[in-house]
Amino acid sequence: MTHEKKARLLAAIGAAIVRLLIATLRFRITDHARVLATPPEKPLVWAFWHNRLFVAPYLFEHFFSGRRGAALASASKDGEIIAAFMHRFGIRPIRGSSSRGGARALVEMKRAFDAGFDLGITPDGPRGPRYSLNPGVVKLAQVTAGTILPLRIRYSRFWRLKTWDGFMIPMPFAIVEITLDTLIRVSATADEAAFEAERVRVERLLHPPEGDERAKPPGGPRDSRAVAGDPPATS
């Protein structure tokens, strides 16, 4: 079996497992951005933290079926599986890396945006630190003149993996609270200092609110434990 066929098979199995679990979940959506009520004509840059990625492809497929979406997938062999998984949910993979060959990935994402695709971004990916905004997200919003849609995802019960991001997998029959938060417009910047100030501003707007994992604003130590009442983390 070729690597490509193996990747497609693994992606099909993974997508089936994800769909089975998602079928048991209950979703509650709050649309502060009003993008469900009045879908914008211009593409959006979706931003959600890496550890909330589990339900994101389904959300796009189920609630935004009338829009086209794209997201970055590594150009590595492992990325082939991720790319095939994205296809299962109707998301176009853009092969590249924000950490290796980032300029090329930025160009490809801009092309997709200009072609009318919403872009899915994990601002702290691919390697963190957790809840730290990658400068590439701000640069992407600047070069596309795009608007960032903060996608906040919270599970009533979940397992937490022992990964750099504390990846969360919702338990069966959990409640999934989705908040489509107020749109963020990123300003153009003239120098490095202004760019960093804009990055920090956007990071603060995207950061989990107080009470969500006992998160603290950027710039101070963060407590990554689950909120009181959540199950203990397991691997």
N, CA and C of each residue as an Amber inpcrd file, in Angstrom:
protein
   705
   0.8450000  -1.1930000   0.0000000   0.0000000   0.0000000   0.0000000
   0.8830000   1.2460000   0.0000000   0.6080000   2.1680000  -0.8990000
   1.3890000   3.4020000  -0.9640000   1.0910000   4.2720000   0.2570000
   2.0130000   5.2040000   0.5270000   1.8120000   6.1010000   1.6760000
   0.5530000   6.9330000   1.4920000   0.2620000   7.3470000   0.2640000
  -0.9220000   8.1570000   0.0000000  -2.1980000   7.3830000   0.3100000
  -2.2460000   6.1100000  -0.1160000  -3.4240000   5.2910000   0.1560000
  -3.5550000   5.0010000   1.6400000  -2.4280000   4.7800000   2.3130000
  -2.4540000   4.5390000   3.7510000  -2.9660000   5.7760000   4.4840000
  -2.5210000   6.9480000   4.0330000  -2.9650000   8.1980000   4.6630000
  -4.4750000   8.3630000   4.5140000  -5.0010000   8.0660000   3.3180000
  -6.4440000   8.1880000   3.0940000  -7.2280000   7.2080000   3.9550000
  -6.6900000   5.9930000   4.1250000  -7.3640000   4.9860000   4.9470000
  -7.3920000   5.4110000   6.4080000  -6.2600000   5.8590000   6.9240000
  -6.1920000   6.2990000   8.3130000  -7.0990000   7.5030000   8.5510000
  -7.1370000   8.4180000   7.5700000  -7.9970000   9.5970000   7.6880000
  -9.4680000   9.1840000   7.7090000  -9.8330000   8.2040000   6.9000000
 -11.2250000   7.7390000   6.8620000 -11.6170000   7.1110000   8.1930000
 -10.7190000   6.3170000   8.7650000 -10.9970000   5.6860000  10.0690000
 -11.1040000   6.7560000  11.1510000 -10.1540000   7.7010000  11.1450000
 -10.1620000   8.7690000  12.1460000 -11.4130000   9.6230000  12.0500000
 -11.8090000   9.9650000  10.8370000 -13.0050000  10.7980000  10.6520000
 -14.2570000  10.0720000  11.1270000 -14.3260000   8.7590000  10.8920000
 -15.4820000   7.9820000  11.3270000 -15.5770000   7.9580000  12.8550000
 -14.4380000   7.7970000  13.5230000 -14.4190000   7.7900000  14.9960000
 -14.8390000   9.1530000  15.5390000 -14.3070000  10.2080000  14.9430000
 -14.6520000  11.5710000  15.3850000 -16.1520000  11.8090000  15.2060000
 -16.7130000  11.3900000  14.0840000 -18.1410000  11.6050000  13.8330000
 -19.0040000  10.8210000  14.8270000 -18.5800000   9.6140000  15.1770000
 -19.3340000   8.8200000  16.1540000 -19.3820000   9.5260000  17.5050000
 -18.2580000  10.0470000  17.9360000 -18.2230000  10.7570000  19.2090000
 -19.0280000  12.0480000  19.1340000 -18.8580000  12.7910000  18.0670000
 -19.5680000  14.0730000  17.9180000 -21.0780000  13.8710000  17.9010000
 -21.5290000  12.7310000  17.3900000 -22.9710000  12.4590000  17.3400000
 -23.5900000  12.4100000  18.7250000 -22.7820000  12.1770000  19.7640000
 -23.3050000  12.1150000  21.1330000 -23.2840000  13.4730000  21.8260000
 -22.6110000  14.4640000  21.2350000 -22.4160000  15.7470000  21.9100000
 -23.6150000  16.6700000  21.7100000 -23.7750000  17.6060000  22.6370000
 -24.8140000  18.6260000  22.5230000 -24.1330000  19.9840000  22.3440000
 -24.4920000  20.6760000  21.2860000 -23.8460000  21.9350000  20.9450000
 -24.7350000  23.1220000  21.3140000 -24.1080000  24.1220000  21.9110000
 -24.7740000  25.3840000  22.2050000 -23.9340000  26.5000000  21.5900000
 -24.5410000  27.3040000  20.7320000 -23.7790000  28.3180000  19.9980000
 -24.2680000  29.7200000  20.3500000 -23.3210000  30.5840000  20.6510000
 -23.5930000  32.0030000  20.8650000 -22.8720000  32.7730000  19.7620000
 -23.6340000  33.5390000  18.9970000 -23.0790000  34.2150000  17.8130000
 -22.9770000  35.7210000  18.0430000 -21.9790000  36.1350000  18.8300000
 -21.7730000  37.5640000  19.0660000 -21.3800000  38.2820000  17.7730000
 -20.6890000  37.5720000  16.8940000 -20.2290000  38.1780000  15.6340000
 -21.3470000  38.3070000  14.6010000 -22.4630000  37.6000000  14.8310000
 -23.6120000  37.6060000  13.9240000 -23.2410000  37.1230000  12.5100000
 -22.3120000  36.2020000  12.4460000 -21.9220000  35.6690000  11.1430000
 -22.8510000  34.5550000  10.6890000 -23.6200000  33.9720000  11.6190000
 -24.6240000  32.9840000  11.2260000 -25.8860000  33.6840000  10.7280000
 -26.2430000  34.7520000  11.4310000 -27.4450000  35.4990000  11.0350000
 -27.2280000  36.2600000   9.7350000 -26.0480000  36.8650000   9.5980000
 -25.7250000  37.6470000   8.4030000 -24.3300000  37.2660000   7.9250000
 -24.2040000  36.1910000   7.1580000 -22.8800000  35.7440000   6.7120000
 -22.1680000  36.8240000   5.8950000 -20.9350000  37.1560000   6.2500000
 -20.2080000  38.1790000   5.4940000 -19.8270000  37.6780000   4.1070000
 -19.8020000  38.5960000   3.1580000 -19.4220000  38.2140000   1.7940000
 -17.9270000  37.9430000   1.7030000 -17.1300000  38.6900000   2.4470000
 -15.6820000  38.5220000   2.4000000 -15.2510000  37.3510000   3.2820000
 -14.2240000  36.6210000   2.8760000 -13.7410000  35.5140000   3.7120000
 -13.2860000  35.9800000   5.0910000 -13.2830000  35.0390000   6.0350000
 -12.8670000  35.3010000   7.4040000 -11.6450000  34.4640000   7.7480000
 -10.9010000  34.9180000   8.7480000  -9.8060000  34.1370000   9.3140000
 -10.3040000  33.5890000  10.6500000 -10.6250000  32.3120000  10.6900000
 -11.0730000  31.6750000  11.9230000  -9.8680000  31.4640000  12.8310000
  -9.9770000  31.8080000  14.0970000  -8.8700000  31.6170000  15.0370000
  -9.3730000  30.8820000  16.2690000  -8.7620000  29.7450000  16.5660000
  -9.1160000  28.9650000  17.7550000  -7.8450000  28.2700000  18.2520000
  -7.7270000  28.1260000  19.5640000  -6.5060000  27.5700000  20.1380000
  -6.3460000  26.0990000  19.7670000  -5.0980000  25.6690000  19.6730000
  -4.7600000  24.3460000  19.1630000  -5.4270000  23.2250000  19.9570000
  -5.5590000  23.3960000  21.2660000  -6.1170000  22.3080000  22.0680000
  -7.6370000  22.1740000  21.9440000  -8.2890000  23.0780000  21.1900000
  -9.7370000  22.9880000  20.9600000 -10.0490000  22.5250000  19.5400000
  -9.0640000  21.9570000  18.8700000  -9.1770000  21.6360000  17.4490000
 -10.1590000  20.5000000  17.1480000 -10.4300000  19.6530000  18.1260000
 -11.1460000  18.3960000  17.8780000 -12.4640000  18.5920000  17.1240000
 -13.2810000  19.5440000  17.5520000 -14.6150000  19.6960000  16.9370000
 -14.6480000  20.7330000  15.8240000 -13.5430000  21.4560000  15.6020000
 -13.5420000  22.5610000  14.6460000 -13.9170000  22.1350000  13.2180000
 -13.3720000  21.0350000  12.6670000 -13.7730000  20.6540000  11.2970000
 -15.2700000  20.3820000  11.1790000 -15.8510000  19.7180000  12.1820000
 -17.2840000  19.4430000  12.1560000 -18.0890000  20.7400000  12.2140000
 -17.6530000  21.6840000  13.0410000 -18.3780000  22.9490000  13.1620000
 -18.4500000  23.6560000  11.8200000 -17.3250000  23.6790000  11.1170000
 -17.3180000  24.3440000   9.8180000 -18.2290000  23.6140000   8.8430000
 -18.1180000  22.2850000   8.8130000 -18.9200000  21.4910000   7.8830000
 -20.4150000  21.6320000   8.1690000 -20.7880000  21.6340000   9.4370000
 -22.2000000  21.5850000   9.8180000 -22.8830000  22.9540000   9.8170000
 -22.1800000  23.9720000  10.3250000 -22.8080000  25.2820000  10.4990000
 -22.4480000  26.2900000   9.4070000 -21.4030000  25.9910000   8.6240000
 -20.9710000  26.9170000   7.5800000 -20.8450000  26.1940000   6.2430000
 -21.8050000  25.3200000   5.9790000 -21.7270000  24.4830000   4.7800000
 -21.7770000  25.2930000   3.4870000 -22.2900000  26.5260000   3.5630000
 -22.3620000  27.3530000   2.3660000 -21.0860000  28.1030000   2.0540000
 -20.0660000  27.9570000   2.9130000 -18.8030000  28.6720000   2.7210000
 -17.6990000  27.6720000   2.4070000 -16.6430000  28.1650000   1.7570000
 -15.4910000  27.3160000   1.4710000 -14.4120000  27.5790000   2.5090000
 -13.7740000  26.5140000   2.9850000 -12.7770000  26.6650000   4.0290000
 -11.4660000  26.0030000   3.6660000 -10.3780000  26.5460000   4.1840000
  -9.0440000  25.9940000   3.9780000  -8.2550000  26.1240000   5.2700000
  -7.2770000  25.2410000   5.4490000  -6.4350000  25.2840000   6.6460000
  -5.0670000  24.7090000   6.3150000  -4.0940000  25.0740000   7.1170000
  -2.7140000  24.6630000   6.8860000  -2.4870000  23.2380000   7.3800000
  -1.8170000  22.4350000   6.5710000  -1.4170000  21.0820000   6.9550000
   0.0580000  20.9160000   6.6060000   0.7940000  20.2930000   7.4840000
   2.2230000  20.1250000   7.2890000   2.5320000  19.4470000   5.9570000
   3.6760000  19.8120000   5.3710000   4.1100000  19.1950000   4.1190000
   4.7860000  17.8460000   4.3560000   4.8810000  17.4240000   5.6200000
   5.5260000  16.1560000   5.9710000   4.6160000  14.9730000   5.6330000
   5.1330000  13.7510000   5.8370000   4.3340000  12.5560000   5.5830000
   3.1430000  12.4930000   6.5370000   3.3640000  12.8790000   7.7940000
   2.2520000  12.9010000   8.7590000   1.1830000  13.8980000   8.3180000
   1.6330000  14.9860000   7.7030000   0.6990000  15.9910000   7.2190000
  -0.2130000  15.4520000   6.1330000   0.2040000  14.4030000   5.4420000
  -0.6260000  13.7800000   4.4110000  -1.9090000  13.2200000   5.0310000
  -1.7930000  12.6700000   6.2410000  -2.9570000  12.1230000   6.9350000
  -3.9010000  13.2580000   7.3300000  -3.3210000  14.3320000   7.8740000
  -4.1240000  15.4850000   8.2750000  -4.8460000  16.0810000   7.0710000
  -4.1290000  16.1820000   5.9540000  -4.7350000  16.7340000   4.7380000
  -5.9130000  15.8800000   4.2740000  -5.7370000  14.5470000   4.3110000
  -6.8200000  13.6460000   3.9060000  -7.9950000  13.7430000   4.8880000
  -7.6960000  13.9380000   6.1640000  -8.7400000  14.1050000   7.1850000
  -9.5470000  15.3730000   6.9170000  -8.8620000  16.4730000   6.5780000
  -9.5520000  17.7230000   6.2580000 -10.5240000  17.5310000   5.0980000
 -10.0770000  16.7950000   4.0750000 -10.9320000  16.5620000   2.9090000
 -12.2440000  15.9040000   3.3180000 -12.1890000  15.0410000   4.3240000
 -13.3830000  14.3330000   4.7880000 -14.4400000  15.2980000   5.3260000
 -14.0130000  16.4860000   5.7470000 -14.9350000  17.4760000   6.2950000
 -15.1000000  18.6730000   5.3570000 -14.6880000  18.4890000   4.1090000
 -14.8910000  19.5270000   3.1140000 -13.9650000  20.7170000   3.2410000
 -12.8090000  20.5260000   3.8900000 -11.8520000  21.6170000   4.0860000
 -10.6500000  21.4050000   3.1790000 -10.2660000  22.4350000   2.4700000
  -9.1270000  22.3530000   1.5610000  -7.8240000  22.4650000   2.3400000
  -6.9330000  21.4780000   2.2530000  -5.6460000  21.5830000   2.9430000
  -4.6580000  22.4190000   2.1390000  -3.9300000  23.2560000   2.8490000
  -2.8330000  24.0170000   2.2440000  -1.5520000  23.4400000   2.8200000
  -0.7590000  22.7770000   1.9990000   0.4180000  22.0820000   2.4860000
   1.5480000  23.0740000   2.7130000   2.0950000  23.0390000   3.9050000
   3.1760000  23.9450000   4.2620000   3.3320000  23.9750000   5.7620000
   4.1250000  24.9100000   6.2510000   4.3680000  25.0230000   7.6860000
   4.5790000  26.4720000   8.0510000   4.0030000  26.8640000   9.1840000
   4.2140000  28.2280000   9.6670000   5.5780000  28.3930000  10.2980000
   6.2580000  27.2570000  10.6050000   7.5720000  27.3340000  11.2300000
   8.6950000  27.0320000  10.2510000   8.4090000  26.2670000   9.2170000
   9.4020000  25.9680000   8.1840000   8.8410000  26.4290000   6.8390000
   9.5540000  27.3060000   6.2010000   9.0510000  27.8510000   4.9500000
   7.8040000  28.6720000   5.1620000   7.7930000  29.4340000   6.2520000
   6.5990000  30.1850000   6.6220000   6.1620000  31.1770000   5.5610000
   7.1170000  31.7790000   4.8650000   6.7740000  32.7640000   3.8400000
   5.9710000  32.1180000   2.7160000   6.3620000  30.9160000   2.3220000
   5.6440000  30.2160000   1.2550000   4.2320000  29.8560000   1.7110000
   4.1110000  29.3930000   2.9680000   2.7900000  29.0580000   3.5010000
   1.8950000  30.2900000   3.5290000   2.4800000  31.4380000   3.8700000
   1.7210000  32.6880000   3.9180000   1.1870000  33.0480000   2.5360000
   2.0330000  32.8760000   1.5200000   1.6230000  33.1700000   0.1380000
   0.4680000  32.2600000  -0.2860000   0.5780000  30.9600000   0.0380000
  -0.4670000  30.0190000  -0.3620000  -1.7900000  30.3100000   0.3460000
  -1.7090000  30.7250000   1.6070000  -2.9340000  31.0340000   2.3360000
  -3.5740000  32.3200000   1.8120000  -2.7470000  33.2620000   1.4140000
  -3.2960000  34.4860000   0.8250000  -4.0020000  34.1690000  -0.4910000
  -3.4250000  33.2840000  -1.2860000  -4.0540000  32.8950000  -2.5440000
  -5.4160000  32.2590000  -2.2910000  -5.4900000  31.3940000  -1.2810000
  -6.7560000  30.7520000  -0.9520000  -7.7740000  31.7930000  -0.4810000
  -7.3280000  32.7380000   0.3380000  -8.2040000  33.7960000   0.8300000
  -8.7350000  34.6260000  -0.3330000  -7.8460000  35.0080000  -1.2300000
  -8.2510000  35.8120000  -2.3860000  -9.2180000  35.0590000  -3.3000000
  -9.1460000  33.7120000  -3.2340000 -10.0530000  32.8920000  -4.0490000
 -11.3910000  32.6620000  -3.3540000 -11.5490000  33.2470000  -2.1490000
 -12.8320000  33.1730000  -1.4630000 -12.9270000  32.1470000  -0.3560000
 -11.7920000  31.5990000   0.0940000 -11.8010000  30.5950000   1.1480000
 -11.6260000  31.2320000   2.5250000 -12.4780000  30.8570000   3.4850000
 -12.2020000  31.1550000   4.8830000 -10.9670000  30.3670000   5.2890000
 -10.1650000  30.9190000   6.2100000  -8.9450000  30.2650000   6.6480000
  -9.0470000  29.8790000   8.1190000  -8.7760000  28.6200000   8.4300000
  -8.7680000  28.1520000   9.8080000  -7.3530000  28.2170000  10.3670000
  -7.1890000  28.8970000  11.5130000  -5.8670000  29.1180000  12.0890000
  -5.8530000  28.7080000  13.5590000  -4.8140000  27.9980000  13.9830000
  -4.5660000  27.7840000  15.4100000  -3.4120000  28.7110000  15.7870000
  -3.6850000  29.8310000  16.4520000  -2.6850000  30.8750000  16.6580000
  -1.4470000  30.4330000  17.4360000  -1.5900000  29.3800000  18.2720000
  -0.4340000  28.9260000  19.0480000   0.2100000  27.6820000  18.4390000
  -0.2450000  27.2640000  17.2640000   0.3290000  26.0870000  16.6230000
   1.5540000  26.4460000  15.7890000   2.3660000  25.4470000  15.3740000
   2.1350000  24.0310000  15.6410000   2.7750000  23.5120000  16.9290000
   3.6080000  24.3180000  17.5990000   4.3210000  23.7920000  18.7660000
   4.2170000  24.6910000  19.9950000   3.4120000  25.7370000  19.9520000
   3.2240000  26.5510000  21.1440000   4.2290000  27.6800000  21.2730000
   4.3240000  28.2620000  22.4680000   3.6950000  27.8710000  23.7390000
   2.1670000  28.0090000  23.6850000   1.5190000  27.2500000  24.5560000
   0.0720000  27.2690000  24.6230000  -0.4510000  28.6770000  24.8900000
  -1.4690000  29.0750000  24.1170000  -2.1410000  30.3650000  24.2360000
  -1.2170000  31.5510000  23.9450000  -0.1340000  31.3020000  23.2060000
   0.7540000  32.3900000  22.7840000   0.5540000  32.6140000  21.2880000
   0.2420000  33.8410000  20.9140000  -0.1110000  34.1400000  19.5240000
   1.1170000  34.1490000  18.6190000   1.0800000  33.3000000  17.6070000
   2.1370000  33.2590000  16.6030000   2.0790000  34.5400000  15.7540000
   3.2040000  35.2160000  15.5520000   3.1890000  36.4500000  14.7470000
   2.6250000  36.2490000  13.3460000   2.7210000  35.0150000  12.8230000
   2.2240000  34.7560000  11.4800000   0.7350000  34.9960000  11.3240000
  -0.0170000  34.8570000  12.4220000  -1.4600000  35.0840000  12.3550000
  -1.7530000  36.5580000  12.0760000  -1.0170000  37.4320000  12.7680000
  -1.1890000  38.8700000  12.5530000  -0.7560000  39.2390000  11.1430000
   0.3660000  38.6970000  10.7050000   0.8520000  38.9810000   9.3560000
  -0.1470000  38.5180000   8.3030000  -0.7490000  37.3470000   8.5080000
  -1.7510000  36.8410000   7.5640000  -2.9360000  37.7940000   7.4800000
  -3.4210000  38.2510000   8.6260000  -4.5620000  39.1770000   8.6340000
  -4.2000000  40.4870000   7.9560000  -2.9440000  40.9100000   8.0940000
  -2.5170000  42.1650000   7.4670000  -2.4170000  42.0290000   5.9510000
  -1.7920000  40.9720000   5.4630000  -1.5790000  40.8440000   4.0130000
  -2.8780000  40.5280000   3.2740000  -3.8580000  39.9380000   3.9680000
  -5.1290000  39.6350000   3.3230000  -6.1730000  40.7220000   3.5660000
  -5.8500000  41.6760000   4.4650000  -6.8510000  42.6530000   4.9160000
  -8.0710000  41.9180000   5.4460000  -7.7860000  40.7650000   6.0660000
  -8.8660000  39.9160000   6.5580000  -9.2780000  40.2440000   7.9770000
 -10.4560000  39.7720000   8.3440000 -11.0060000  39.9680000   9.6820000
 -10.9280000  38.6460000  10.4330000 -10.4480000  38.6850000  11.6770000
 -10.3150000  37.4870000  12.4870000 -11.6180000  37.2130000  13.2320000
 -12.0990000  35.9790000  13.1200000 -13.2640000  35.5310000  13.8660000
 -12.7920000  34.6440000  15.0160000 -12.8270000  35.1400000  16.2590000
 -12.4420000  34.2980000  17.3980000 -13.4870000  33.2050000  17.6210000
 -13.0330000  31.9740000  17.6020000 -13.9100000  30.8270000  17.8190000
 -13.5560000  30.2210000  19.1770000 -14.4080000  30.4260000  20.1560000
 -14.1540000  29.9310000  21.5090000 -14.9280000  28.6320000  21.7110000
 -14.2120000  27.6090000  22.1490000 -14.7900000  26.2720000  22.2970000
 -14.5570000  25.8080000  23.7320000 -15.6200000  25.3540000  24.3840000
 -15.4940000  24.8840000  25.7530000 -16.3240000  23.6110000  25.9360000
 -15.7200000  22.5940000  26.5650000 -16.3900000  21.3210000  26.7970000
 -16.7860000  21.2010000  28.2680000 -17.9730000  20.6630000  28.5250000
 -18.3960000  20.4760000  29.9130000 -17.5990000  19.3610000  30.5850000
 -17.2170000  18.3610000  29.8070000 -16.3910000  17.2540000  30.3170000
 -15.4310000  16.8480000  29.2100000 -14.2040000  16.5430000  29.5630000
 -13.2280000  16.2050000  28.5280000 -12.0520000  15.4350000  29.1050000
 -11.3800000  14.7250000  28.2050000 -10.0840000  14.1420000  28.5150000
  -9.0230000  15.1250000  28.0560000  -7.9030000  15.1830000  28.7800000
  -6.8000000  16.0500000  28.3620000  -5.5650000  15.1860000  28.1000000
  -5.0070000  15.3360000  26.9090000  -3.8050000  14.5970000  26.5590000
  -2.5720000  15.2830000  27.1370000  -1.5300000  14.5030000  27.3610000
  -0.2860000  15.0570000  27.8990000   0.5990000  15.5370000  26.7500000
   0.1120000  16.5300000  26.0490000   0.8310000  17.1360000  24.9380000
   1.1520000  18.5830000  25.2920000   1.9560000  19.2470000  24.4610000
   2.3690000  20.6190000  24.7770000   1.1740000  21.5520000  24.9470000
   0.0900000  21.2670000  24.2330000  -1.0760000  22.1530000  24.2830000
  -2.1600000  21.6790000  25.2380000  -1.9760000  20.4810000  25.8550000
  -3.0330000  19.9400000  26.6910000  -4.2810000  19.6610000  25.8700000
  -4.1040000  18.9630000  24.7480000  -5.1890000  18.7490000  23.7850000
  -6.4070000  18.1370000  24.4570000  -7.5940000  18.6730000  24.1550000
  -8.8360000  18.2530000  24.7950000  -9.6910000  17.4190000  23.8510000
 -10.2030000  16.3070000  24.3730000 -11.1540000  15.4780000  23.6380000
 -12.4260000  15.4080000  24.4770000 -13.5400000  15.9060000  23.9540000
 -14.7700000  15.8940000  24.7460000 -15.2260000  14.4640000  25.0400000
 -15.7330000  14.2590000  26.2530000 -16.2870000  12.9560000  26.6150000
 -17.6510000  12.7700000  25.9520000 -18.0540000  11.5250000  25.7270000
 -19.3800000  11.2910000  25.1560000 -20.4730000  11.9910000  25.9580000
 -21.4190000  12.5810000  25.2440000 -22.5840000  13.2670000  25.8040000
 -22.2380000  14.5720000  26.5300000 -21.0400000  15.0760000  26.3060000
 -20.6660000  16.3700000  26.8850000 -21.4040000  17.4960000  26.1730000
 -21.4930000  18.6330000  26.8430000 -22.0290000  19.8410000  26.2310000
 -20.8600000  20.6380000  25.6560000 -20.9900000  21.0660000  24.4200000
 -19.9590000  21.8570000  23.7680000 -20.4990000  23.2730000  23.5760000
 -19.8940000  24.2230000  24.2730000 -20.3110000  25.6180000  24.1600000
 -19.4180000  26.3160000  23.1370000 -20.0360000  26.8510000  22.0980000
 -19.3250000  27.5280000  21.0230000 -19.6890000  29.0080000  21.0620000
 -18.6830000  29.8520000  21.1100000 -18.9190000  31.2930000  21.0440000
 -18.1990000  31.8550000  19.8330000 -18.9580000  32.4050000  18.8970000
 -18.3920000  33.1290000  17.7670000 -18.2880000  34.5770000  18.2320000
 -17.0830000  34.9640000  18.6460000 -16.9210000  36.2340000  19.3530000
 -16.8010000  37.4110000  18.3870000 -16.7730000  38.5990000  18.9750000
 -16.7170000  39.8320000  18.1940000 -15.5370000  39.8140000  17.2300000
 -15.7840000  40.2030000  15.9950000 -14.7370000  40.1980000  14.9690000
 -13.5900000  41.1360000  15.3420000 -12.3730000  40.7160000  14.9910000
 -11.1700000  41.5040000  15.2640000 -10.5880000  41.9940000  13.9470000
 -10.4170000  43.2890000  13.8270000  -9.7850000  43.8720000  12.6450000
  -8.3570000  44.2560000  12.9990000  -7.4210000  43.7330000  12.2400000
  -5.9990000  43.9430000  12.5150000  -5.5000000  45.1570000  11.7450000
  -4.7800000  46.0190000  12.4400000  -4.2790000  47.2490000  11.8250000
  -2.9390000  47.0200000  11.1330000  -2.6740000  47.8020000  10.1000000
  -1.3630000  47.8020000   9.4570000  -0.3500000  48.4240000  10.4130000
   0.9020000  47.9900000  10.3230000   1.9460000  48.5150000  11.2100000
   3.1560000  48.9390000  10.3890000   3.8580000  49.9630000  10.8920000
   4.9700000  50.5460000  10.1340000   6.3290000  50.0150000  10.5480000
   6.4320000  49.4670000  11.7650000   7.7350000  48.9830000  12.2190000
   7.5420000  47.8090000  13.1650000   8.6730000  47.2390000  13.6100000
   8.6450000  46.0340000  14.4430000   7.9530000  46.2810000  15.7820000
   8.2000000  47.4350000  16.3820000   7.5990000  47.7370000  17.6750000
   6.0760000  47.8370000  17.5600000   5.6080000  48.4760000  16.5140000
   4.1670000  48.6140000  16.3000000   3.5390000  47.2560000  16.0090000
   4.2700000  46.4190000  15.2580000   3.7650000  45.0780000  14.9550000
   3.6130000  44.2610000  16.2300000   4.6140000  44.3240000  17.1080000
   4.5490000  43.5720000  18.3610000   3.4070000  44.0630000  19.2360000
   3.1840000  45.3620000  19.2580000   2.0740000  45.9170000  20.0330000
   0.7370000  45.3950000  19.4930000   0.6210000  45.3030000  18.1780000
  -0.6040000  44.7940000  17.5710000  -0.7610000  43.2990000  17.8640000
   0.3570000  42.5600000  17.8250000   0.2980000  41.1270000  18.1420000
  -0.2020000  40.9070000  19.5660000   0.3210000  41.6750000  20.5020000
  -0.0880000  41.5510000  21.9110000  -1.5640000  41.9030000  22.0660000
  -2.0090000  42.9440000  21.3570000  -3.4190000  43.3420000  21.4360000
  -4.3320000  42.2130000  20.9670000  -3.9880000  41.6160000  19.8300000
  -4.8050000  40.5350000  19.2940000  -4.7530000  39.3230000  20.2130000
  -3.5830000  39.0270000  20.7710000  -3.4440000  37.8940000  21.6860000
  -4.3560000  38.0610000  22.8960000  -4.4150000  39.2550000  23.4360000
  -5.2820000  39.5010000  24.5890000  -6.7540000  39.3260000  24.2270000
  -7.1310000  39.7230000  23.0230000  -8.5130000  39.5710000  22.5950000
  -8.8860000  38.1070000  22.3680000  -7.9130000  37.3060000  21.9580000
  -8.1610000  35.8930000  21.6930000  -8.0240000  35.0240000  22.9290000
  -7.3730000  35.5330000  23.9600000  -7.0380000  34.7000000  25.1070000
  -8.2830000  34.1910000  25.8020000  -8.2470000  32.9600000  26.3260000
  -9.4040000  32.4330000  27.0610000  -9.7880000  33.3560000  28.2060000
 -11.0700000  33.5740000  28.4390000 -11.5040000  34.4710000  29.5080000
 -11.1950000  33.9110000  30.8820000 -11.1850000  34.7790000  31.8790000
 -11.0100000  34.3280000  33.2480000 -12.0740000  33.2780000  33.5650000
 -11.6570000  32.2210000  34.2400000 -12.5860000  31.1460000  34.5600000
 -12.4970000  29.9970000  33.5810000 -11.9250000  30.2270000  32.3900000
 -11.7330000  29.1600000  31.4250000 -10.3650000  28.5600000  31.6720000
 -10.3230000  27.3990000  32.3110000  -9.0850000  26.7430000  32.7270000
  -8.2800000  27.6170000  33.7000000  -8.9440000  28.5310000  34.3900000
  -8.2660000  29.4790000  35.2600000  -7.1750000  30.2220000  34.4920000
  -7.4840000  30.5430000  33.2240000  -6.4980000  31.2080000  32.3740000
  -6.1890000  32.5980000  32.8930000  -4.9490000  33.0360000  32.6910000
  -4.5270000  34.3810000  33.0590000  -4.0880000  35.1220000  31.8090000
  -4.1840000  36.4520000  31.8080000  -3.8160000  37.2070000  30.6150000
  -2.3630000  36.9760000  30.2270000  -2.0170000  37.1500000  28.9330000
  -0.6390000  37.0090000  28.4820000   0.2810000  37.9110000  29.2920000
   1.5000000  37.4140000  29.5030000   2.4860000  38.2080000  30.2210000
   2.7220000  37.7020000  31.6260000   1.8670000  36.8210000  32.1330000
   2.0310000  36.2610000  33.4660000   1.9600000  34.7550000  33.3970000
   2.2320000  34.0680000  34.5080000   2.1710000  32.6100000  34.5130000
   0.7510000  32.1370000  34.2820000   0.6230000  31.0000000  33.6160000
  -0.6910000  30.4780000  33.2980000  -0.9000000  29.1500000  34.0030000
  -2.0800000  28.9750000  34.5590000  -2.4530000  27.7110000  35.1630000
  -3.2630000  26.9390000  34.1440000  -2.7380000  25.7980000  33.6660000
  -3.3800000  25.0730000  32.5770000  -4.3040000  23.9640000  33.0720000
  -4.6020000  23.9220000  34.3650000  -5.4740000  22.8810000  34.8840000
  -6.9120000  23.1190000  34.4350000  -7.6860000  22.0300000  34.4760000
  -9.0960000  22.1470000  34.0740000  -9.8680000  22.9310000  35.1120000
 -10.9770000  23.4950000  34.6800000 -11.8150000  24.2490000  35.5990000
 -12.4220000  23.3160000  36.6330000 -12.7760000  23.8550000  37.7860000
 -13.3700000  23.0600000  38.8330000 -14.6200000  22.3600000  38.3170000
 -14.7330000  21.0720000  38.5950000 -15.8960000  20.3440000  38.1290000
 -15.5990000  19.5110000  36.8900000 -14.5090000  19.8420000  36.1680000
 -14.1130000  19.0320000  35.0290000 -13.4140000  17.7840000  35.5320000
 -13.4110000  16.7220000  34.7550000 -12.7500000  15.4960000  35.1880000
 -11.2550000  15.6750000  35.2150000 -10.5330000  14.9120000  36.0040000
  -9.0850000  15.0000000  36.0120000  -8.5190000  14.6190000  34.6690000
  -7.3840000  15.2150000  34.3150000  -6.7750000  14.9400000  33.0120000
  -6.2960000  13.5160000  32.9410000  -6.4860000  12.8970000  31.7760000
  -5.9800000  11.5560000  31.5510000  -5.2840000  11.5400000  30.2070000
  -4.4330000  10.5820000  29.9990000  -3.7360000  10.4930000  28.7200000
  -4.3530000   9.4050000  27.8650000
